[in-house]
GROMACS .gro file of C-alpha atoms in nm:
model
  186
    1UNK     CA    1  13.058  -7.754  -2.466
    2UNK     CA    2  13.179  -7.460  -2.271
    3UNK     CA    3  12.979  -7.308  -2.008
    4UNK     CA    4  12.850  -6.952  -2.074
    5UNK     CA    5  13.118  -6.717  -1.984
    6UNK     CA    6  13.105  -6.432  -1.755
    7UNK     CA    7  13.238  -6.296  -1.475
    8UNK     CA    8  13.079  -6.363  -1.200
    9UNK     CA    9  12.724  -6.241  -1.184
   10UNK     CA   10  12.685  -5.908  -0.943
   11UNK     CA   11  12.524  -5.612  -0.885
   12UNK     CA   12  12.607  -5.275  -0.858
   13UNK     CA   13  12.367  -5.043  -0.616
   14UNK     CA   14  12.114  -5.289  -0.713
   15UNK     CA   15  12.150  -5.324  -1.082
   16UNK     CA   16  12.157  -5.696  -1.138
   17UNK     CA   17  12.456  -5.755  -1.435
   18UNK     CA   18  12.378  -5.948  -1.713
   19UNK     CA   19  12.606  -6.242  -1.800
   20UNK     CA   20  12.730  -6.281  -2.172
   21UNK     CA   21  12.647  -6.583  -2.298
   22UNK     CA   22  12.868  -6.748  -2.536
   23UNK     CA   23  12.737  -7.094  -2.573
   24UNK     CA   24  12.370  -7.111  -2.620
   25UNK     CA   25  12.262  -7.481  -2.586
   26UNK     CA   26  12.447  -7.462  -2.207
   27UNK     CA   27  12.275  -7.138  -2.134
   28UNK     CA   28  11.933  -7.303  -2.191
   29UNK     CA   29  12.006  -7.598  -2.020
   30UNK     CA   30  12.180  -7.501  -1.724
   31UNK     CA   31  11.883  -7.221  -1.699
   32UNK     CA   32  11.616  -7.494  -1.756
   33UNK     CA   33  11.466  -7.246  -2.030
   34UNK     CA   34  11.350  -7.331  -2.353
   35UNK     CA   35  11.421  -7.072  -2.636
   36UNK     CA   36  11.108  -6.879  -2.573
   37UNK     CA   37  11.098  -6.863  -2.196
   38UNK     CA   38  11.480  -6.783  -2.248
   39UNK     CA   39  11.406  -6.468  -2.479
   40UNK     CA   40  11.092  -6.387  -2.248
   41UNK     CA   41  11.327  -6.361  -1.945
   42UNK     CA   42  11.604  -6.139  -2.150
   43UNK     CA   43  11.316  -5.924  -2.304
   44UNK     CA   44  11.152  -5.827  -1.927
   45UNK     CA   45  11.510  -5.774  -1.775
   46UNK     CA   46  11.591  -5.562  -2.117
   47UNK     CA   47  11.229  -5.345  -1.956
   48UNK     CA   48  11.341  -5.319  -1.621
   49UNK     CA   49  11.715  -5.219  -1.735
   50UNK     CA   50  11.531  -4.920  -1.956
   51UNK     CA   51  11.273  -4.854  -1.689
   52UNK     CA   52  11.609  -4.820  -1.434
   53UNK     CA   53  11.768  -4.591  -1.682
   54UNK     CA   54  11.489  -4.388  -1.706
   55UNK     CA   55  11.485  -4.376  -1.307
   56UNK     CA   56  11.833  -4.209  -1.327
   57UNK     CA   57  11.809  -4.003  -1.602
   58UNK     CA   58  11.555  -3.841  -1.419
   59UNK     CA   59  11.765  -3.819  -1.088
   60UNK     CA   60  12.062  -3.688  -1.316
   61UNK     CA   61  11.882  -3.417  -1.468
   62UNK     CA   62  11.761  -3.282  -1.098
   63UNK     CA   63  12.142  -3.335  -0.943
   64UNK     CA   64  12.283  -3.108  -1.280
   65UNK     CA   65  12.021  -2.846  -1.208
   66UNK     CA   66  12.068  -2.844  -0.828
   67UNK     CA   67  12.453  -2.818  -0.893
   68UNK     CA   68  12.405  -2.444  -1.064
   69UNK     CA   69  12.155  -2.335  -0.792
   70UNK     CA   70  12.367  -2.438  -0.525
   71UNK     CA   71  12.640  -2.268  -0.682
   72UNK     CA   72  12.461  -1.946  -0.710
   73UNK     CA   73  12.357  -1.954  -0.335
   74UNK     CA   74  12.770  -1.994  -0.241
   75UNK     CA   75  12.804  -1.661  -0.477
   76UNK     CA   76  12.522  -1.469  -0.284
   77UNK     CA   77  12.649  -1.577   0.046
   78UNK     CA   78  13.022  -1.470  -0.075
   79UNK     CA   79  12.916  -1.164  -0.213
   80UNK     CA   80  12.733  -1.108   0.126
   81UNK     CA   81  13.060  -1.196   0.349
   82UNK     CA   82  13.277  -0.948   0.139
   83UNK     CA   83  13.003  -0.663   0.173
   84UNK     CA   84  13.003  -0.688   0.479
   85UNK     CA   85  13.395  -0.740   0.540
   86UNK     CA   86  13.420  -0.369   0.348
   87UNK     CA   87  13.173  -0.231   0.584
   88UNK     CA   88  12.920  -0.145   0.253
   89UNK     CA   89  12.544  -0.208   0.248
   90UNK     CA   90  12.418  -0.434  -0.012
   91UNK     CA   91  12.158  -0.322  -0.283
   92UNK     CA   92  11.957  -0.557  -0.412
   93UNK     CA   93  11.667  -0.561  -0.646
   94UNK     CA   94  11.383  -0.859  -0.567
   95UNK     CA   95  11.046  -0.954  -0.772
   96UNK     CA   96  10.762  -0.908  -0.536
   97UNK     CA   97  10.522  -1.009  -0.777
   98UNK     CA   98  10.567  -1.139  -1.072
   99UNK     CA   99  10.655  -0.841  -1.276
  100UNK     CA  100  10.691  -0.618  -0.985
  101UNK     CA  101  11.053  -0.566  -0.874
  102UNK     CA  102  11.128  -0.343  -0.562
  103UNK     CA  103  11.479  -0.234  -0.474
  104UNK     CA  104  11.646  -0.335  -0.079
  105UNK     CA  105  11.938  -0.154   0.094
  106UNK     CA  106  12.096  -0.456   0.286
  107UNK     CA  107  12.312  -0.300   0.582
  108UNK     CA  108  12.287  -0.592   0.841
  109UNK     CA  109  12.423  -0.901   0.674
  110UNK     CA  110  12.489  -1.144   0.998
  111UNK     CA  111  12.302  -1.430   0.862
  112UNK     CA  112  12.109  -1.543   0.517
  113UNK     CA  113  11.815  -1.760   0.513
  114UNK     CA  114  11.839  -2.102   0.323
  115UNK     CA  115  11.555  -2.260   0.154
  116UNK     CA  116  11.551  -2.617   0.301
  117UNK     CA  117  11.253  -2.752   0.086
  118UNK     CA  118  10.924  -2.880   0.193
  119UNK     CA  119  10.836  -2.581   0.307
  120UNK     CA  120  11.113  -2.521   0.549
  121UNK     CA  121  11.350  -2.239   0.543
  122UNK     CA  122  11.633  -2.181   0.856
  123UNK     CA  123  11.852  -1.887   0.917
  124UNK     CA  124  12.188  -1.938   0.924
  125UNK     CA  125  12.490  -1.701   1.034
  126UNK     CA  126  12.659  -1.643   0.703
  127UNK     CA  127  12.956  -1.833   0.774
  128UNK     CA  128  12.709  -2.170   0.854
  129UNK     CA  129  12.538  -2.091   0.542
  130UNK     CA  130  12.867  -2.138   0.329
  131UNK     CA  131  12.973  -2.408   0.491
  132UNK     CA  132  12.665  -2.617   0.471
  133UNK     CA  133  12.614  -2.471   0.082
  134UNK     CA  134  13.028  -2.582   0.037
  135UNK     CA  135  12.926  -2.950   0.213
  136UNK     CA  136  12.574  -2.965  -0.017
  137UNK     CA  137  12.781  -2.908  -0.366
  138UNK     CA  138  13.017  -3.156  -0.254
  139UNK     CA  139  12.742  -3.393  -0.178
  140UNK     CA  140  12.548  -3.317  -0.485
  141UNK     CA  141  12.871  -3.357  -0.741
  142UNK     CA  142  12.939  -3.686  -0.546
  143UNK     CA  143  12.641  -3.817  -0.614
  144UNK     CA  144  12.633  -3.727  -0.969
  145UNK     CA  145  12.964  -3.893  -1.034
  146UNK     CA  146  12.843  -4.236  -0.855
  147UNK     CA  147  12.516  -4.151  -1.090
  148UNK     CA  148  12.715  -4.129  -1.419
  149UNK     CA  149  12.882  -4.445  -1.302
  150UNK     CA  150  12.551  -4.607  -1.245
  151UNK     CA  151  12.440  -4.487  -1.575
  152UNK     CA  152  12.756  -4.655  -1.734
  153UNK     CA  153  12.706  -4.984  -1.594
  154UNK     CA  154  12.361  -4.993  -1.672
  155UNK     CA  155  12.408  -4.906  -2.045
  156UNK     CA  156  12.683  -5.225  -2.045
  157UNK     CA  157  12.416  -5.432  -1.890
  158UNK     CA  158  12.146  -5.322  -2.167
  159UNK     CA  159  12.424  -5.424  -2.454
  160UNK     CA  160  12.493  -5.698  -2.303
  161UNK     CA  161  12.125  -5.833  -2.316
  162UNK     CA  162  12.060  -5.674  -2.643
  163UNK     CA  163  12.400  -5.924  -2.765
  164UNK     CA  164  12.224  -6.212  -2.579
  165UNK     CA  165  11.898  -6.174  -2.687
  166UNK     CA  166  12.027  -6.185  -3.050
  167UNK     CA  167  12.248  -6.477  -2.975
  168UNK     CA  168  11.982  -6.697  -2.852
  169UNK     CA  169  11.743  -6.560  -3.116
  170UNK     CA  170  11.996  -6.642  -3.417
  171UNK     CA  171  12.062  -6.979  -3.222
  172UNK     CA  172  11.730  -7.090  -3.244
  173UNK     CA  173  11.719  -6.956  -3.586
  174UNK     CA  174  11.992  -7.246  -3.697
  175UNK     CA  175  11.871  -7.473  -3.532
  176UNK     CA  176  11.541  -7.486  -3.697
  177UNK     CA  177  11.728  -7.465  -4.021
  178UNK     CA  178  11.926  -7.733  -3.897
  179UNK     CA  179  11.616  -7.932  -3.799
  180UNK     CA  180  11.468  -7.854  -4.186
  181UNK     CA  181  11.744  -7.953  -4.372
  182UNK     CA  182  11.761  -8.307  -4.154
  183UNK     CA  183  11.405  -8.336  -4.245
  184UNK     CA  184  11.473  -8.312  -4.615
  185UNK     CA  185  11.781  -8.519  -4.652
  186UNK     CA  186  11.593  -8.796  -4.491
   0.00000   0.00000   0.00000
């Protein structure tokens, strides 16, 4: 018999891999599993793999709506740069309350205030401001590419375990067939 095949088991930023398993009888007893404790194992990693992919679905979603926001700041604090290059003042209309919009005459545009989060917010010369916005979008596009990644191998790992889960499960299948028909002939 041939042992079960795969490359060697890994991880990828904490994602266990799942190992294909193409010979059934070694998988069980090289695991020490009997069919049910087998398919109990596969069934609970299948949960955490979905409850991991929910994880960074979630984190996806906030990177791809931070990625437009950030954008928009970079805009605001180039459009603020070039008004200020020409020597114009800057109108701008802002919602005081919701509903109620009031109209600004920006003149002095040295530095911007950023939004930190957790109620922080820091002033920044305008030329800071862009570069830590520029370094932020990197960051965030970065991460969302190692995120799609992660998403990838996780959805490989899920097949995977969906293949093996219906390999052992057929397995066992034929074998009680196998066990029935041995009963009968004798």
């Amino acid at each position: 018999m041939a042992a079960p095949s795969s490359s060697t088991i890994t991880e990828r930023r904490g994602i266990p891999a799942a190992s294909f398993v193409e010979d059934v009888q070694t998988y069980l007893s090289q695991s020490g599993l009997d069919v049910n404790s087998a398919l109990a194992f596969l069934q609970e990693r299948l949960q955490q793999y979905k409850i991991v992919e929910m994880k960074l679905l979630a984190q996806q979603r906030d990177l791809q709506a931070k990625i437009p926001d950030i954008e928009k700041c970079l805009d605001i604090v180039g459009t603020l740069q070039a008004k200020k290059g020409a020597g114009e003042a800057l109108i701008a209309d802002f919602e005081v309350s919701e509903g109620i919009y009031s109209r600004a005459r920006i003149e002095d545009m040295d530095s911007v205030c950023l939004w930190l989060g957790a109620n922080v917010m820091l002033e920044y010369s305008c030329e800071e401001a862009n570069n830590l916005l520029q370094k932020n979008l990197e960051n965030a596009k970065a991460s969302l590419e190692v995120l799609v990644e992660d998403l990838q191998f996780l959805r490989d790992q899920v097949t995977i375990t969906q293949v093996t889960i219906a390999r052992v499960y057929n397995w066992d299948v034929h074998q009680r067939r196998l066990k029935q028909t041995a009963q009968k002939d004798s």
